[in-house]
Amino acid sequence: MRRHRLLPLCALLGVLFVGLLPKLDAQEEQDSADLVLLIDGSQNVGPANFPYVRDLVLRVIEGLDLGRDTVRVALALYNSDPDIKFYLNSYDSKSSVLEAVKGLAYPGGDESNLGAALEEVAESLLSQTAGGRAEEGVPQMLVVISAGPSTDDTGAGDRALKRAGVITFSVVIGNTATADLEAIATDKSFVMSAPDFRSAANMRDQLFAYINGVAQRTFLVQNEFTEVLAVGKRDIIFLIDSTMGGTMINSVREFIKRFVETMPIGPDDVQVGVAQFTNVPRSEMDLNSYGSQEAIVGALPAIKPKPGQLVNIGAALDFVRLNMLRPDKGSRIQQGVPQLLLLITSKTSNDDVEAPAAALHRMGVLTLAAGSKAANEEQLKQIAFADSVVFMLRDLRVMIRNPKPIVTALSTLAGVLVTEVPTEPVVEITTVQTQKVLRDIVFLVDGSNYIGNTNLPFVRDFMINVINQLDVRPDRVQIALMQYAENTKVEFYLNSYNNRQDVVNRIAQLRLMGGSVLNTGAAMKNALNTMFRSSSGSRRRQGIQQVLVLITGGPSNDEVRSVADSLALGGVLTFTVSSGQADGRLLKTVAFVPDLGYHEISFSNVPALAEVIMPKLITVVGDTDVTSLPDETVETGVNGGERDVAILIDGSDNVRADFAAIKDFIIRVIEPLDIGIDKVRVSVVQHSERPTPNFYLNTYQTKDEVLRAVNQLTPVGGRSLNTGSAIRFMKDTIFSDRNGGRAAQMVPQFNIILTGGRSRDNVKEPAGALKTGGVIPFGVGVKNADPKQIEAISHNPSFAFNVREFSELSNIPSRINNYLTLPTEQLVVTLQQEQSNAVKRDIVFLLDGSDNTRDGFPEIKLFVKSVVESLSGNEGQDRVSVVQFADTPEVSFYLNSHKTKNDIRNAIENLRHEGGRQLNIGQALQFVRHNVFTSSMGSRRLEEVPQILILLSSKPSDDNVRSPSFALKEHGIISVAVGLADANLSELERIAFKPDFTYKVNDFSKLPSVLSQVVATLSIHKDTEETRTGTSDLVGKKSTFEYMPET
């Protein structure tokens, strides 16, 4: 349950609201609010009564102080779908808002989907890009006006608004909507009702008083946690920068107070300590100073601001480590109780923080950091144990308005078994308590919509909590991660990372692959065949216990028990952790023994399972007898398979000084391979201006001969690189039958291409021909190599590797060998998986079908077909839809109508011009958002597949495009606008995702002149690491994309 406190600074309407909230810069915030009006436009109201509702809205707005810095207003109507009429930043004056409201027309409709409308408000209307000012501390309000019950569920939207701290008022006309509107109102007293529409105007004064009261801070409404959370034992220290000023210190103090009120405080539960610092630190309360909520809350007034210009965070961290994390001060670190430290600051430290933070990390302390204003984010990342627990806030008052991220981290994170007892200042000996654990642990995570982005943080926290209690390094515990839905995806192998911090950072970046089908059995089998192999870092042949931790939230679509038996016979100890719609009973039979199966009703309880699972995770032993393991064909090389491996290297003058590193790279690739004339054949070719073969696939028959030849290599020299022609040489000559290539015998062929510079010629076409010929290329770029060329060369982006220096090449061969050494059947599966994980796009063409384009429609069709030709022809990659519009939009085919490029071509060829006198672009934009970019019509937006709209228009729109264009951007849809003839360029720029995505030609015959630019614009990739050239921060709230023009 969530309780709402109505907090007065004076009486309002004779109602006394009890409670008190510190007055935070009241003068600065005076007379400001964000107000959203959400009006039922369905048959609940009806055309005859809609003017009464509109009149009520006009009368309320007339009394408000509207302006950019005072009260901002947005408005939406809803029936089956929400229809945003204007945003908070659409108008700056009261007269403009009043004119927009006067122009409202009754939309009608049988359905009244209030739930969908509430979600739209939470997602689009109150965001910063829509004019929302929550991050500035401005209160946000929603007024819902309805006369009938909702026809959908309002729970999700209501929860989203409450989490965001939005104050919701309800206006009920009649008595059929009362239950729904009472449920969504912030407080029952915020529900106003009128018996009929004629009486609705009488509610103006009451509604105005509420709105004005919030805007003028006459009273405040604050959502507050009231339930005590189920939290495991932990010691939490708040380390506070006391130079932040009275307002910020008050906010921090209030945050701590509310946090403490949600915790089970006590010497056997959660303990809280507080320290403050300027240039010198001091303790305000030790962990054992107070043993109850009331006592801690009573002591919080001691947290007061102190003057100071400089802060020494490093010294403060050392102070906590040496003076507060001690048994005599209440710390239970030696008992294995998680130790958490939250740093809160608004300044950059004047001293070094790296060494003090590292000392805390070595002790196993989980350090978190919250910063605002002049705080240095990179410095905070050095302090925090993982980047995911660094909270950069525009204003620390956000901690009160949106406490969930920090509260969740403080109440769910756990660790660490390997601890270092802090020393007394006068003692010089440090004691380390360790528990030697030897395990290879693979996490197999449900990446489907059953987990979803809502529950992903809980899953990540669970894994991080487990890992923080393990000594991760190559000779102790190794960690790997794979996710799955219908297919599987390897995130990293057992030998990918050699320390805990790198593993934690990688898991913190995990994004789900999405999907609605779970093939758990196939995923477990894939894990057995792929992850528990020596080439992937497995040490099972050394007798090290192999562990699989399956985490899932949904039912399996395939058989799992027989696969579980195979894992057990393979010496793998299986644990299952489940929640949501997963079958907990079935998963207990999947676990090695039923006691290793864990199920929680709510995902929010999963992080705490780390402490429950840990004793068995590090002690239970299965069958590790290597004689019973599935055959890996003695790990001297490939699993009894044949391979053709050709290595094309840069031999130009530019790499002469680094040629020894190149030879070392080749040797590292070759050493694990089982080389022989009937096994793995190897060729090496150098290139600069032209290719020069050193030896062919059939030149040598033994590994010793190949290694001897590699050691004798010298660079051929040359001033520049023509990698494209060299790749063509590899395809036509090196992989040919006469030179030892065995493509005709269905032997897998690999080409490893290493270059230290940019190619002068085109690489894309030769690389495409190589791939079409069945060769699997890997691209390796060093120093001045062009990453885009390396990616174009490679089989797919995950087969492309780029490093800055030749000395960094040593980590790449083992990753390439993970593919070279796979059994043929598994290689096929893995390549299919990698292909399914390659870039995907959903592309909708919105074509002007008005009378204005009748003569030019054949050229429009030809243009669309040309764009389609540039797209991926692989099923499951790019999807295409076409919509025509004039007076109204008409779908020609949806995103899921056609699966092959040939079918799409035929559908485009069969398009018939629709015709129409008007051109309503705004209506068409809104139509595609609600009716085409949807899951039921084939959109994969929920799977974070880029959503792209290509608009072709021949004249200015007859309706307003501003709001629909903005809504597309808010939903992360990338709009590209192509103008023909009389199209309005400024209007197109407003519609386009950014002005650079706008193109204009004078007549239809000139469309081919912008074809290459439009195709280049479509090179929008989901970036799994970081956004190198992000298109717009509008997308940041939805998905992260990078824009990569084709090479």
PDB file of C-alpha atoms in Angstrom, residues 439-444 478 480 482 493-494 523-541 544-549 566-567 570-574 629-632 635:
ATOM      1  CA  ARG A 439      33.495 -23.067  -9.477  1.00  0.00           C
ATOM      2  CA  ASP A 440      32.595 -22.358 -13.085  1.00  0.00           C
ATOM      3  CA  ILE A 441      29.173 -20.669 -12.898  1.00  0.00           C
ATOM      4  CA  VAL A 442      27.009 -19.978 -15.939  1.00  0.00           C
ATOM      5  CA  PHE A 443      23.935 -17.761 -15.496  1.00  0.00           C
ATOM      6  CA  LEU A 444      21.207 -18.622 -18.030  1.00  0.00           C
ATOM      7  CA  GLN A 478      34.687 -17.979 -13.236  1.00  0.00           C
ATOM      8  CA  ALA A 480      29.590 -16.639 -17.773  1.00  0.00           C
ATOM      9  CA  MET A 482      23.793 -16.305 -21.577  1.00  0.00           C
ATOM     10  CA  TYR A 493      32.053 -16.734 -21.665  1.00  0.00           C
ATOM     11  CA  LEU A 494      33.778 -18.167 -18.587  1.00  0.00           C
ATOM     12  CA  ALA A 523      18.629 -22.972 -24.124  1.00  0.00           C
ATOM     13  CA  MET A 524      19.856 -25.379 -21.442  1.00  0.00           C
ATOM     14  CA  LYS A 525      21.107 -27.760 -24.124  1.00  0.00           C
ATOM     15  CA  ASN A 526      22.842 -24.885 -25.878  1.00  0.00           C
ATOM     16  CA  ALA A 527      24.494 -23.873 -22.605  1.00  0.00           C
ATOM     17  CA  LEU A 528      25.748 -27.443 -22.075  1.00  0.00           C
ATOM     18  CA  ASN A 529      27.209 -27.634 -25.573  1.00  0.00           C
ATOM     19  CA  THR A 530      28.553 -24.095 -25.809  1.00  0.00           C
ATOM     20  CA  MET A 531      29.472 -22.762 -22.364  1.00  0.00           C
ATOM     21  CA  PHE A 532      30.823 -25.844 -20.564  1.00  0.00           C
ATOM     22  CA  ARG A 533      33.667 -26.389 -23.049  1.00  0.00           C
ATOM     23  CA  SER A 534      37.395 -25.873 -22.561  1.00  0.00           C
ATOM     24  CA  SER A 535      37.464 -23.396 -25.446  1.00  0.00           C
ATOM     25  CA  SER A 536      34.905 -21.299 -23.534  1.00  0.00           C
ATOM     26  CA  GLY A 537      36.980 -21.405 -20.343  1.00  0.00           C
ATOM     27  CA  SER A 538      35.405 -24.449 -18.654  1.00  0.00           C
ATOM     28  CA  ARG A 539      37.686 -26.319 -16.235  1.00  0.00           C
ATOM     29  CA  ARG A 540      35.519 -29.406 -15.857  1.00  0.00           C
ATOM     30  CA  ARG A 541      38.344 -31.677 -17.098  1.00  0.00           C
ATOM     31  CA  ILE A 544      36.239 -28.044 -11.136  1.00  0.00           C
ATOM     32  CA  GLN A 545      32.527 -28.092 -10.280  1.00  0.00           C
ATOM     33  CA  GLN A 546      30.363 -26.796 -13.141  1.00  0.00           C
ATOM     34  CA  VAL A 547      27.237 -24.835 -12.150  1.00  0.00           C
ATOM     35  CA  LEU A 548      24.265 -23.607 -14.180  1.00  0.00           C
ATOM     36  CA  VAL A 549      21.962 -21.009 -12.585  1.00  0.00           C
ATOM     37  CA  SER A 566      21.749 -34.467 -19.641  1.00  0.00           C
ATOM     38  CA  LEU A 567      23.209 -31.602 -17.628  1.00  0.00           C
ATOM     39  CA  GLY A 570      27.482 -34.006 -17.829  1.00  0.00           C
ATOM     40  CA  GLY A 571      28.560 -33.102 -14.300  1.00  0.00           C
ATOM     41  CA  VAL A 572      26.697 -29.782 -14.251  1.00  0.00           C
ATOM     42  CA  LEU A 573      24.981 -28.732 -11.025  1.00  0.00           C
ATOM     43  CA  THR A 574      21.738 -26.915 -11.952  1.00  0.00           C
ATOM     44  CA  LEU A 629      31.706 -36.246 -19.198  1.00  0.00           C
ATOM     45  CA  PRO A 630      30.330 -35.974 -22.723  1.00  0.00           C
ATOM     46  CA  ASP A 631      33.091 -36.400 -25.283  1.00  0.00           C
ATOM     47  CA  GLU A 632      34.901 -33.223 -26.302  1.00  0.00           C
ATOM     48  CA  GLU A 635      40.969 -30.814 -26.271  1.00  0.00           C
TER      49      GLU A 635
END
